[in-house]
């Protein structure tokens, strides 16, 4: 409605990537001229570098974050239709991955304060036929993994961590994706580590799991025309891997910049009683998304737009209420998730923004609540 007045957009990928343009051109030229476009040196090196940064043994590049989840679930040979505990408030990819892998999603309500699942939510939905937990680290903040791992161990559950929104977040110095059996990543262009197209990766510590995932992403094959498993075609492109290598070398700057912007929001917005700010205690937040919660969410969104600020909602509709999924969750209620979806608003926090942009956004929010 007010789109052409937007002075501070929610995201601008051209501006995010501008500083890399020259190097990206060089990287793409090198790939083009190499004549090797699928599963070559760049994928191998990116996998090594990404594993190293995460302080884990193995990494396998795949075509998207969704595929990382599907393959990360399928690798364990759970019985067909087995139950997977998955948050009720996450992105649709999380529920879809469970279904595509041939299993049954059991929706777990998140903790209202953190928007992440925790052990009390898991206990409410756990039954003997659950085989795994899909722990989704929402917005850049990790789920309480030490406690979740104890619960999983006690109940013989595998743990797949969805790190699409939380690359390099940490709890007790241990990175997202390294607590569970599998860490699944998306490098969708808007992510803290973003490619220039679709891309994803899986990390793990087990050689056996690693070798199987390597085959699953490539038609179930380790050896050309020999297919040990029924797999997928989900290979990370050489060209995206070469871009990711370049951007990986700058990931600390991305997190530092986002932390600086987040701390301005936190300082400026503290004291507005109607606004619930994201919680930061005890976690090393990486701010993929800066979400506030407020009852007048829709009015505030329109007010910000009217004053030239773009925002997003992550997410307006819960998976259980999506048209294509509602039949799977008939007669089930998710009040915490509903409340989060009704109240959540994501403020701009991309790396192209300046300190002054965030100060301006905060002052517009103050005006909204003063008027
Ligand atoms: C939490 C979460 N999981 C999975 C995905 C899927 O990633 P992709 O879009 O790369 O398939 C996303 C993407 O936004 C996500 O936010």
XYZ file of C-alpha atoms and ligand atoms in Angstrom:
387
model
C 0.000 0.000 0.000
C 2.758 2.457 0.992
C 5.518 0.492 -0.725
C 6.910 3.342 -2.838
C 7.398 5.457 0.289
C 9.647 2.844 1.863
C 12.901 4.569 2.884
C 14.186 1.783 5.091
C 13.275 -1.548 3.491
C 13.120 -4.714 5.549
C 15.751 -6.292 3.312
C 17.812 -5.302 0.264
C 20.001 -8.117 -0.987
C 21.690 -5.982 -3.605
C 22.972 -3.698 -0.871
C 23.883 -6.643 1.362
C 26.003 -8.199 -1.380
C 27.369 -4.998 -2.949
C 30.625 -5.164 -1.000
C 31.278 -8.639 -2.436
C 30.370 -7.894 -6.078
C 33.912 -7.767 -7.470
C 34.962 -10.943 -5.685
C 31.720 -12.702 -6.595
C 32.374 -11.896 -10.252
C 35.865 -13.324 -9.949
C 34.575 -16.448 -8.205
C 31.893 -17.055 -10.824
C 34.414 -16.493 -13.622
C 36.710 -19.065 -12.061
C 33.905 -21.626 -11.817
C 32.705 -20.937 -15.356
C 36.210 -21.280 -16.754
C 36.965 -24.403 -14.707
C 34.382 -26.381 -16.696
C 33.405 -28.270 -13.500
C 29.953 -27.293 -12.240
C 28.660 -30.052 -9.951
C 30.356 -31.539 -6.853
C 33.850 -30.234 -7.436
C 36.568 -28.457 -5.520
C 34.401 -25.559 -4.279
C 31.798 -27.849 -2.717
C 34.533 -29.967 -1.120
C 36.363 -26.932 0.243
C 33.193 -25.213 1.442
C 32.177 -28.393 3.269
C 35.601 -28.536 4.966
C 35.557 -24.855 5.866
C 31.973 -24.889 7.164
C 32.663 -27.981 9.292
C 35.793 -26.341 10.674
C 34.063 -23.083 11.610
C 31.377 -25.082 13.409
C 33.995 -27.224 15.110
C 32.491 -30.477 13.851
C 33.845 -33.374 11.817
C 31.636 -33.533 8.714
C 29.592 -31.340 6.393
C 27.632 -32.207 3.242
C 26.385 -29.453 0.928
C 22.838 -29.881 -0.390
C 20.476 -27.910 -2.612
C 18.360 -26.151 0.067
C 17.492 -25.918 3.747
C 14.362 -27.981 3.155
C 16.445 -30.762 1.582
C 18.883 -30.608 4.505
C 15.960 -31.366 6.825
C 14.405 -34.066 4.630
C 17.703 -35.891 4.131
C 18.727 -35.273 7.754
C 15.546 -37.046 8.863
C 15.587 -39.782 6.212
C 19.138 -40.878 6.975
C 18.061 -42.660 10.170
C 15.710 -45.244 8.626
C 12.920 -44.568 11.100
C 9.852 -46.720 10.393
C 7.481 -45.230 7.824
C 5.035 -42.855 9.523
C 7.099 -42.617 12.742
C 6.363 -39.566 14.903
C 8.695 -36.581 14.903
C 8.321 -33.811 17.505
C 8.432 -30.459 15.691
C 7.568 -26.897 16.821
C 4.037 -25.632 16.133
C 5.249 -22.089 15.334
C 8.170 -22.615 12.942
C 8.482 -22.090 9.192
C 6.414 -24.438 7.071
C 9.587 -26.176 5.795
C 9.958 -27.899 9.186
C 6.578 -29.646 9.039
C 6.889 -30.219 5.296
C 10.291 -31.901 5.727
C 8.820 -34.400 8.190
C 6.022 -35.225 5.751
C 8.315 -35.422 2.707
C 10.644 -37.759 4.570
C 7.673 -40.078 5.175
C 7.052 -39.395 8.868
C 4.303 -37.884 11.026
C 4.701 -34.397 12.530
C 3.668 -34.042 16.186
C 3.415 -30.329 16.905
C 5.015 -29.051 20.105
C 4.049 -25.676 21.549
C 7.017 -23.319 22.012
C 7.881 -21.389 25.143
C 6.024 -18.081 24.792
C 9.009 -15.988 25.962
C 11.671 -17.521 23.737
C 9.527 -18.737 20.784
C 11.590 -21.961 20.954
C 10.580 -25.415 22.086
C 11.867 -26.629 25.435
C 11.669 -29.771 27.545
C 8.328 -28.912 29.148
C 6.670 -28.554 25.716
C 8.320 -31.765 24.524
C 7.073 -33.679 27.585
C 3.501 -32.568 26.817
C 3.560 -34.163 23.372
C 6.001 -37.049 23.794
C 4.714 -40.602 23.436
C 6.519 -43.937 23.110
C 6.230 -43.970 19.342
C 8.162 -40.683 18.889
C 11.560 -41.297 17.299
C 13.105 -37.836 16.973
C 12.995 -34.151 17.838
C 13.319 -31.490 15.162
C 14.634 -28.582 17.250
C 14.249 -25.336 15.307
C 16.365 -22.420 16.547
C 13.992 -19.554 15.854
C 15.082 -16.073 14.787
C 18.767 -16.503 15.740
C 18.317 -17.804 19.274
C 19.055 -21.432 20.116
C 16.651 -23.825 21.828
C 17.898 -24.964 25.266
C 19.982 -27.755 23.747
C 21.779 -29.098 26.842
C 18.405 -29.901 28.479
C 16.845 -31.120 25.223
C 19.783 -33.513 24.673
C 19.279 -35.032 28.153
C 15.554 -35.489 27.438
C 16.380 -37.046 24.042
C 18.928 -39.418 25.530
C 16.553 -40.534 28.285
C 13.874 -41.287 25.703
C 16.097 -42.695 22.973
C 15.257 -39.929 20.514
C 17.429 -38.671 17.675
C 17.843 -34.898 17.475
C 17.889 -32.919 14.251
C 18.681 -29.232 14.746
C 17.255 -26.783 12.223
C 19.832 -23.989 12.133
C 18.424 -22.144 9.101
C 17.929 -19.039 11.254
C 20.839 -19.501 13.637
C 24.155 -20.075 11.883
C 26.993 -19.823 14.428
C 24.767 -19.182 17.469
C 26.199 -20.812 20.582
C 25.260 -22.133 23.995
C 28.126 -22.701 26.425
C 30.594 -22.191 23.548
C 29.083 -24.998 21.453
C 27.582 -24.029 18.120
C 24.066 -24.543 16.762
C 23.931 -27.826 14.883
C 26.620 -29.540 16.941
C 24.469 -30.675 19.883
C 22.150 -33.021 17.994
C 22.790 -35.962 15.666
C 22.332 -33.675 12.665
C 22.581 -29.929 12.079
C 20.611 -28.716 9.044
C 21.308 -25.324 7.447
C 19.716 -23.133 4.797
C 21.774 -20.613 2.868
C 18.715 -18.929 1.342
C 19.935 -15.453 0.280
C 18.457 -13.595 3.275
C 20.091 -15.848 5.874
C 23.046 -14.679 7.975
C 25.172 -16.805 5.649
C 23.322 -16.438 2.361
C 24.089 -17.748 -1.109
C 22.937 -16.042 -4.309
C 20.332 -18.709 -4.919
C 19.143 -21.824 -3.096
C 21.659 -23.801 -1.046
C 21.896 -25.796 2.174
C 24.123 -28.088 4.222
C 24.063 -30.825 6.828
C 26.673 -31.220 9.553
C 27.275 -34.233 11.781
C 29.925 -36.015 13.814
C 29.303 -39.606 12.740
C 31.246 -40.941 9.750
C 28.553 -43.510 9.035
C 25.810 -40.878 8.923
C 28.030 -38.569 6.859
C 28.749 -41.198 4.213
C 25.075 -42.068 3.881
C 24.056 -38.400 3.560
C 26.729 -37.918 0.897
C 25.120 -40.706 -1.095
C 21.506 -39.640 -0.397
C 22.056 -36.158 -1.883
C 23.401 -37.738 -5.068
C 20.811 -40.330 -6.144
C 21.832 -42.646 -3.316
C 25.132 -43.193 -5.035
C 28.771 -43.245 -3.904
C 29.985 -44.722 -7.132
C 28.769 -43.553 -10.531
C 25.742 -45.603 -11.695
C 25.741 -47.707 -8.526
C 22.765 -46.777 -6.336
C 22.972 -48.096 -2.816
C 19.940 -46.118 -1.591
C 16.842 -44.484 -3.030
C 18.132 -40.931 -2.794
C 17.568 -37.418 -4.085
C 19.163 -35.060 -6.539
C 20.081 -32.417 -3.988
C 23.580 -31.270 -4.755
C 25.042 -27.904 -3.791
C 26.131 -26.108 -6.984
C 29.807 -25.330 -7.455
C 28.985 -21.698 -8.159
C 26.937 -21.297 -4.958
C 29.643 -23.113 -2.974
C 32.243 -20.681 -4.328
C 30.046 -17.716 -3.280
C 29.487 -19.267 0.138
C 33.237 -19.710 0.654
C 33.711 -16.016 0.025
C 30.907 -14.984 2.356
C 31.912 -17.477 5.043
C 35.193 -15.619 5.408
C 33.137 -12.585 6.502
C 30.607 -14.246 8.822
C 32.012 -12.690 12.012
C 31.402 -9.222 10.584
C 27.770 -10.158 9.789
C 27.107 -11.281 13.355
C 28.936 -8.322 14.882
C 26.979 -5.839 12.742
C 23.660 -7.479 13.600
C 24.519 -7.505 17.306
C 25.305 -3.784 17.144
C 21.961 -3.053 15.464
C 20.075 -5.324 17.898
C 21.607 -3.612 20.912
C 20.321 -0.236 19.654
C 16.791 -1.643 19.378
C 17.108 -3.211 22.823
C 18.296 0.050 24.392
C 15.835 2.292 22.600
C 12.714 0.167 22.971
C 13.179 -0.863 26.603
C 10.531 0.861 28.634
C 7.712 0.674 26.084
C 5.453 -1.528 28.178
C 3.284 -2.569 25.230
C 6.287 -4.056 23.397
C 7.788 -7.415 24.328
C 11.442 -7.466 23.314
C 13.348 -10.630 22.362
C 15.011 -12.328 25.299
C 18.780 -12.506 25.284
C 19.799 -14.024 28.622
C 21.963 -17.112 28.579
C 22.211 -17.342 24.813
C 24.474 -16.043 22.137
C 21.830 -14.599 19.796
C 22.836 -14.074 16.141
C 19.807 -11.961 15.166
C 18.745 -13.464 11.846
C 15.447 -11.814 12.762
C 14.746 -9.085 15.330
C 11.172 -9.758 16.365
C 9.140 -7.785 18.823
C 5.719 -8.811 20.086
C 2.781 -6.476 20.637
C -0.997 -6.674 20.633
C -1.323 -3.821 18.125
C 1.001 -5.586 15.687
C -1.028 -4.876 12.532
C -1.559 -1.210 13.397
C 2.144 -0.761 14.215
C 3.150 -2.440 10.950
C 0.949 -0.040 8.965
C 2.226 2.953 10.968
C 5.840 1.981 10.259
C 5.079 1.535 6.567
C 3.381 4.935 6.463
C 6.593 6.377 7.925
C 8.787 4.666 5.351
C 9.831 1.496 7.202
C 9.330 -2.012 5.815
C 8.699 -4.886 8.225
C 7.879 -8.598 7.941
C 5.855 -11.104 9.943
C 7.501 -14.426 10.784
C 4.935 -15.910 10.436
C 1.350 -14.726 9.952
C -0.268 -18.214 9.906
C 0.704 -21.273 11.983
C 1.534 -24.470 10.063
C -1.506 -26.181 11.640
C -3.786 -23.572 10.041
C -2.255 -23.519 6.571
C -4.756 -24.585 3.916
C -2.661 -27.502 2.702
C -1.944 -28.824 6.211
C -4.995 -28.093 8.384
C -6.507 -31.535 7.718
C -3.462 -33.114 9.423
C -4.118 -31.221 12.649
C -7.921 -31.157 12.791
C -9.314 -30.461 16.284
C -5.861 -29.670 17.664
C -5.256 -26.326 19.320
C -2.011 -24.394 19.658
C -2.809 -21.267 21.687
C 0.812 -20.255 22.404
C 1.724 -20.539 18.765
C -1.449 -18.670 17.728
C -0.570 -15.853 20.109
C 2.986 -15.579 18.785
C 1.757 -15.492 15.186
C -0.790 -12.835 16.085
C 1.711 -10.594 17.914
C 5.063 -11.013 16.192
C 6.635 -8.302 14.048
C 10.115 -8.455 12.523
C 11.980 -5.138 12.394
C 14.722 -4.457 9.816
C 18.118 -5.777 10.943
C 19.964 -6.449 7.711
C 23.685 -5.686 7.446
C 23.184 -2.877 4.906
C 21.438 -0.775 7.565
C 23.166 1.969 9.510
C 22.927 2.716 13.199
C 20.883 5.837 12.294
C 18.289 3.723 10.439
C 17.641 1.645 13.537
C 17.483 4.769 15.732
C 14.922 6.223 13.332
C 12.808 3.041 13.399
C 12.893 3.010 17.204
C 11.803 6.669 17.342
C 8.853 5.966 15.006
C 7.782 3.105 17.298
C 7.985 5.471 20.283
C 5.794 7.999 18.456
C 3.254 5.247 17.708
C 2.937 4.424 21.401
C 2.897 8.069 22.516
C 0.094 9.033 20.127
C 13.604 -22.485 10.167
C 13.710 -22.792 8.705
N 13.857 -24.066 8.314
C 13.986 -24.400 7.021
C 13.971 -23.439 6.033
C 14.031 -23.863 4.604
O 15.165 -23.392 3.943
P 15.180 -23.257 2.343
O 14.314 -22.113 1.973
O 16.624 -23.042 2.025
O 14.673 -24.545 1.793
C 13.847 -22.097 6.392
C 13.849 -21.059 5.348
O 13.488 -19.959 5.467
C 13.707 -21.763 7.762
O 13.568 -20.494 8.174
